[in-house]
mmCIF file of N, CA and C in Angstrom:
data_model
loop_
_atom_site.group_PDB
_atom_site.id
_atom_site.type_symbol
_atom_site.label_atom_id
_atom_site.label_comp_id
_atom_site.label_asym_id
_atom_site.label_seq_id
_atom_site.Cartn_x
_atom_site.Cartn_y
_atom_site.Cartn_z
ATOM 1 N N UNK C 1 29.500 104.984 82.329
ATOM 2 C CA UNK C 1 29.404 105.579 81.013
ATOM 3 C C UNK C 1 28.872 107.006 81.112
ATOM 4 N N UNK C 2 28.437 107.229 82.176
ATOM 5 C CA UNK C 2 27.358 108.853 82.299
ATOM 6 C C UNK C 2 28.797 110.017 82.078
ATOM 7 N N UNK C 3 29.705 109.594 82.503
ATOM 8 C CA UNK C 3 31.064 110.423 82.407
ATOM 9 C C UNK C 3 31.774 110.725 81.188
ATOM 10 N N UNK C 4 31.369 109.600 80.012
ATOM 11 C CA UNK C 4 32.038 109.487 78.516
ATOM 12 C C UNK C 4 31.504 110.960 77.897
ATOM 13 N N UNK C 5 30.220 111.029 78.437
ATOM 14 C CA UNK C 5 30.491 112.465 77.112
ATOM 15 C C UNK C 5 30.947 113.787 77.208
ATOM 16 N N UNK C 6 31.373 113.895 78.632
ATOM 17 C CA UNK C 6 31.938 115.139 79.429
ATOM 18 C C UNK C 6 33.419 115.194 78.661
ATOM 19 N N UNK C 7 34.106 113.947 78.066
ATOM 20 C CA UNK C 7 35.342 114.012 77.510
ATOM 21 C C UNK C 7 35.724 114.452 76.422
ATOM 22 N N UNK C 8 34.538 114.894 75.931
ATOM 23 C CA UNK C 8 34.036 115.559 74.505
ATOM 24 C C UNK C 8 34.244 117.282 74.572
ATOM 25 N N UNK C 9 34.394 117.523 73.974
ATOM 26 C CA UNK C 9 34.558 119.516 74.141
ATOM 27 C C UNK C 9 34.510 119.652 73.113
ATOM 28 N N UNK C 10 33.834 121.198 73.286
ATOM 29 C CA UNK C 10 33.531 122.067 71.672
ATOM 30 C C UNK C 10 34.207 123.366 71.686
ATOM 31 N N UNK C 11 35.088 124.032 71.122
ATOM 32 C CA UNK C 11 35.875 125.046 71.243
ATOM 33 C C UNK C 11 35.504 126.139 70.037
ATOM 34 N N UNK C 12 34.747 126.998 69.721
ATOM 35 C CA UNK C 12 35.348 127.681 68.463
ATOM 36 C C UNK C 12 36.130 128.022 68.112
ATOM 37 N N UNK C 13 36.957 127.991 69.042
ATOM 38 C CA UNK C 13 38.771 129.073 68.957
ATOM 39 C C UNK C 13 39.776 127.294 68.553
ATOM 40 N N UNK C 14 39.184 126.487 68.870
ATOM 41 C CA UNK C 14 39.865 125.197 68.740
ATOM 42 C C UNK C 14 39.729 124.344 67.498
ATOM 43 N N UNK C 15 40.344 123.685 66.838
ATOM 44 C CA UNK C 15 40.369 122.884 65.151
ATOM 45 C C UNK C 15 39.091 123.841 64.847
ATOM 46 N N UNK C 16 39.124 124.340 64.721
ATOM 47 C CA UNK C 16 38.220 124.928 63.760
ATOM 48 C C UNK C 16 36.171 124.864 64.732
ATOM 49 N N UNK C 17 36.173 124.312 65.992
ATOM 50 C CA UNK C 17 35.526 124.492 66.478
ATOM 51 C C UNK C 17 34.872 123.125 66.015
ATOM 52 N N UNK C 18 35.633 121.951 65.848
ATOM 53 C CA UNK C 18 35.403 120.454 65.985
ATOM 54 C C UNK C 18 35.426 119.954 67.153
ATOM 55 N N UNK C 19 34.307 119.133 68.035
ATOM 56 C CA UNK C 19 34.700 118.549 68.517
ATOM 57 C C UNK C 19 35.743 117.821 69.130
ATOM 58 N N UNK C 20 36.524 117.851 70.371
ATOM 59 C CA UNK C 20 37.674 117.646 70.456
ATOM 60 C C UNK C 20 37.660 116.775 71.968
ATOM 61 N N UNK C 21 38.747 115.993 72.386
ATOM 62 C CA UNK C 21 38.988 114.744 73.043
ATOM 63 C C UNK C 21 39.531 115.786 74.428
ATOM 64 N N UNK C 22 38.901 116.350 75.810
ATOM 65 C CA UNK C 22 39.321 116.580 76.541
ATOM 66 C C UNK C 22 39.974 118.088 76.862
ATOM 67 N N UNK C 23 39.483 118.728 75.279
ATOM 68 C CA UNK C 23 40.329 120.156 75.167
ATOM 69 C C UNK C 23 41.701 119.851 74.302
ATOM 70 N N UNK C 24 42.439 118.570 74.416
ATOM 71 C CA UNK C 24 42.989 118.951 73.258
ATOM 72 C C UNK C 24 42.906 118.807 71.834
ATOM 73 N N UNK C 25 44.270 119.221 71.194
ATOM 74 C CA UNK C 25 43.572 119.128 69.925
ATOM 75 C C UNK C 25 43.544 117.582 69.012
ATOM 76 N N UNK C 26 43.323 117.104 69.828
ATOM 77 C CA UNK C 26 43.228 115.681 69.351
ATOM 78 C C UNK C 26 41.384 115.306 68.875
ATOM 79 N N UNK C 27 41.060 115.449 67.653
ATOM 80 C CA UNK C 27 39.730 115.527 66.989
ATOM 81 C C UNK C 27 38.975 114.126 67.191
ATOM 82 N N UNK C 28 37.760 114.445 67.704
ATOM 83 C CA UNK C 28 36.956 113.052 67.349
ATOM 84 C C UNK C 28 37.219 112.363 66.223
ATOM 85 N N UNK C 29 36.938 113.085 65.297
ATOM 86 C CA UNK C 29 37.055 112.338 63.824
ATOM 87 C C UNK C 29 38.928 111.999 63.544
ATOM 88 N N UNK C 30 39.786 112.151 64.275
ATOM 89 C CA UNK C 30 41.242 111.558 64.507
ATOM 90 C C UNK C 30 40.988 110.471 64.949
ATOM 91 N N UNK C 31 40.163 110.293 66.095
ATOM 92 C CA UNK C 31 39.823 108.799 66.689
ATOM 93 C C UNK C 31 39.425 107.948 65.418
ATOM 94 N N UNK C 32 38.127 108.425 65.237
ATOM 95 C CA UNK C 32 37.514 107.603 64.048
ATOM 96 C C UNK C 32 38.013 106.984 62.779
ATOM 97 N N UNK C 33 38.840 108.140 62.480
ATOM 98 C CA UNK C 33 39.692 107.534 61.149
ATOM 99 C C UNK C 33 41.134 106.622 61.218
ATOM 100 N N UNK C 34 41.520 106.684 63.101
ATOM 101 C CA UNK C 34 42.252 105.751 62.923
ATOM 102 C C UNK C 34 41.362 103.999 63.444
ATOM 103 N N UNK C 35 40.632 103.995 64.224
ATOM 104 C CA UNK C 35 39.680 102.929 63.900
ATOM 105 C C UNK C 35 39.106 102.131 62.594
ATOM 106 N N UNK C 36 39.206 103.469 61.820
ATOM 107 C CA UNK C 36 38.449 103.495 60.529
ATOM 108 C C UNK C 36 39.628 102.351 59.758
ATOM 109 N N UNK C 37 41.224 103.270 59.957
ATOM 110 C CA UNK C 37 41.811 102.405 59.265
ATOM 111 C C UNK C 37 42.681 101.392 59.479
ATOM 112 N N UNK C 38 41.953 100.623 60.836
ATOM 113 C CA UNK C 38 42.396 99.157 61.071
ATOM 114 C C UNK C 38 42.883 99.394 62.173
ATOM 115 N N UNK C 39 43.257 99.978 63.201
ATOM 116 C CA UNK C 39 43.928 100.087 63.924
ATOM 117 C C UNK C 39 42.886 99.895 64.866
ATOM 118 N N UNK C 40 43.599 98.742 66.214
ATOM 119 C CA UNK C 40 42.794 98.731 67.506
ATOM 120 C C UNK C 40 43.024 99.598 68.735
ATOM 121 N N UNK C 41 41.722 99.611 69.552
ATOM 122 C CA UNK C 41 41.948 100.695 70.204
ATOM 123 C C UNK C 41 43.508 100.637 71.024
ATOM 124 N N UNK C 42 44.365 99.492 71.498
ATOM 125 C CA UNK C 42 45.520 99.587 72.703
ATOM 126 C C UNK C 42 46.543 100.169 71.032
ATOM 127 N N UNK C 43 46.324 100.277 70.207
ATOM 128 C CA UNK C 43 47.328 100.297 68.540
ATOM 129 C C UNK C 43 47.160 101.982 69.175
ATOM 130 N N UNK C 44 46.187 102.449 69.156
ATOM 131 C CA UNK C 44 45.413 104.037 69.375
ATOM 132 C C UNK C 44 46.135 104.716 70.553
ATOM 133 N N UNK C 45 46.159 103.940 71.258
ATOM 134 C CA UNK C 45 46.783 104.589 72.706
ATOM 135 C C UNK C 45 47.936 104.397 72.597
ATOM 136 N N UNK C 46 48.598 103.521 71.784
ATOM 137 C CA UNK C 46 49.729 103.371 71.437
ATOM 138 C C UNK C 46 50.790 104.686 71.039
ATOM 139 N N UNK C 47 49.617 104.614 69.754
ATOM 140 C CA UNK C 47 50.106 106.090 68.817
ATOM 141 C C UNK C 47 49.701 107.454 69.108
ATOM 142 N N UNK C 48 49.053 107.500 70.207
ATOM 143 C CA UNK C 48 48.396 108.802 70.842
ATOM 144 C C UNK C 48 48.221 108.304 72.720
ATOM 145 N N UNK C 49 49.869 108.582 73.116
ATOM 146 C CA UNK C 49 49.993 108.604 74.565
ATOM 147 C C UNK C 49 49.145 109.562 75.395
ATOM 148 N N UNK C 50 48.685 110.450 74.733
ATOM 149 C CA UNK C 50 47.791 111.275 75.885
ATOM 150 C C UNK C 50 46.468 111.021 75.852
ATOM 151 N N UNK C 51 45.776 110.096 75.313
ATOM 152 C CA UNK C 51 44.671 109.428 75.221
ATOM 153 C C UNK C 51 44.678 108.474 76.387
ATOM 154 N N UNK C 52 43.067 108.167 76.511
ATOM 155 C CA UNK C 52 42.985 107.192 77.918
ATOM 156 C C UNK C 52 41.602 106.170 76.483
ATOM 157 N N UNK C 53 41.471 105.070 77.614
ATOM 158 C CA UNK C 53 41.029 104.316 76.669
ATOM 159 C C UNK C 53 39.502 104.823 76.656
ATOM 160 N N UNK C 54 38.768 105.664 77.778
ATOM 161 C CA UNK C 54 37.683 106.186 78.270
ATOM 162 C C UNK C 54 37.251 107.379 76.969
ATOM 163 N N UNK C 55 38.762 107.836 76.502
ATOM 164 C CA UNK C 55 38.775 109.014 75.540
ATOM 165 C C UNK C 55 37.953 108.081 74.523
ATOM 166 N N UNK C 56 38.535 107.046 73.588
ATOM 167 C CA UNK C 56 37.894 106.430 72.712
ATOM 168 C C UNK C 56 36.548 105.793 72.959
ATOM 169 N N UNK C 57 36.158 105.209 73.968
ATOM 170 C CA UNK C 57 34.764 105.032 74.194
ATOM 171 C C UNK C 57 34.121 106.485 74.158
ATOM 172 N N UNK C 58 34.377 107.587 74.678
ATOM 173 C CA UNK C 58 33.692 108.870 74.204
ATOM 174 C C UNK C 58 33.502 109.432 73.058
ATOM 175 N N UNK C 59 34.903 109.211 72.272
ATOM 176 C CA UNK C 59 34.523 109.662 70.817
ATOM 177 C C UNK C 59 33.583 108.568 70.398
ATOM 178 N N UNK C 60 33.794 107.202 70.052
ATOM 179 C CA UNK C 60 32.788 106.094 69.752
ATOM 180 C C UNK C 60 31.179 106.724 70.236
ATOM 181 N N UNK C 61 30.799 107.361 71.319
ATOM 182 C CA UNK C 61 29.479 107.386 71.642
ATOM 183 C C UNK C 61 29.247 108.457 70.909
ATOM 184 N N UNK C 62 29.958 109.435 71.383
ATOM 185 C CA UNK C 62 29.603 110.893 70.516
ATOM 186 C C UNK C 62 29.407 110.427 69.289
ATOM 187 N N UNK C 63 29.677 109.853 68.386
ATOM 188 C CA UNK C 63 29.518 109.740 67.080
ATOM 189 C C UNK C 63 28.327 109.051 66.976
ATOM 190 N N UNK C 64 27.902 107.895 67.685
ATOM 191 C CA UNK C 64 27.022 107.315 67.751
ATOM 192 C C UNK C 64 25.784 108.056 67.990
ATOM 193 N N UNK C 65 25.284 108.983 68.779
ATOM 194 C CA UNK C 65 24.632 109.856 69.067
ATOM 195 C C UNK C 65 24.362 110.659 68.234
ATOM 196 N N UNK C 66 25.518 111.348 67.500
ATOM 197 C CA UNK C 66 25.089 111.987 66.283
ATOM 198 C C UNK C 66 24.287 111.698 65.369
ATOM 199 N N UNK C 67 24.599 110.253 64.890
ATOM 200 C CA UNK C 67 24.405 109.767 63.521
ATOM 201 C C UNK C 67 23.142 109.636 64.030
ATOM 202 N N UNK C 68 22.369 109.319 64.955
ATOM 203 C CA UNK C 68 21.269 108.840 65.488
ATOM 204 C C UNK C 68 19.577 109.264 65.552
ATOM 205 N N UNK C 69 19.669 109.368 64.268
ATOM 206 C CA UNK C 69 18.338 110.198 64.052
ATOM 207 C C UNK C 69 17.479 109.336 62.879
ATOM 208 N N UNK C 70 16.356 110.188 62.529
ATOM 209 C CA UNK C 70 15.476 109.243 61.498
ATOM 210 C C UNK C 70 15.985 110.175 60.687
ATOM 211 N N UNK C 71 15.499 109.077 59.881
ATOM 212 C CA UNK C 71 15.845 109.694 58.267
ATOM 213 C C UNK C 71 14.644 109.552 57.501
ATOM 214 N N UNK C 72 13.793 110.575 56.851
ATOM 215 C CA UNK C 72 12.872 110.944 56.340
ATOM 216 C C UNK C 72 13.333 110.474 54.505
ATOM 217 N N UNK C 73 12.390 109.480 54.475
ATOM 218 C CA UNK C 73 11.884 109.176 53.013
ATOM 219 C C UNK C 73 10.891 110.018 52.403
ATOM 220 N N UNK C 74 11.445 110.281 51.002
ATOM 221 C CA UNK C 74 10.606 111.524 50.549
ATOM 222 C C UNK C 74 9.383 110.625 49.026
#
């Protein structure tokens, strides 16, 4: 897993300087929203041949990592 988040890239010149799957322009949040909408990951690799299944465990962590903070009650 120490290798999943190296598959991650940040481009400013790229989607708008989103997060992106390997350099291309295939967006984390592309992963997510097709997860999001029912689709399993071999459905994913299906519909996005230049994906590896390592790609989606990276976006999955990256996101996970993000969200991953406290949240302050006021």
């Amino acid at each position: 897993m120490s290798d999943l988040p190296k598959r991650i890239t940040v481009n400013p010149n790229q989607c708008g300087g989103r997060p992106c799957i390997r350099g291309m322009r295939i967006r984390v949040s592309d992963v997510l929203d097709l997860f999001a909408a029912g689709l399993s990951a071999e459905q994913i690799l299906e519909e996005m041949p230049d994906l590896e299944a390592n790609d989606l465990k990276a976006a999955l962590l990256y996101a996970s990592r993000k969200l991953n903070h406290p949240v302050l009650v006021a």
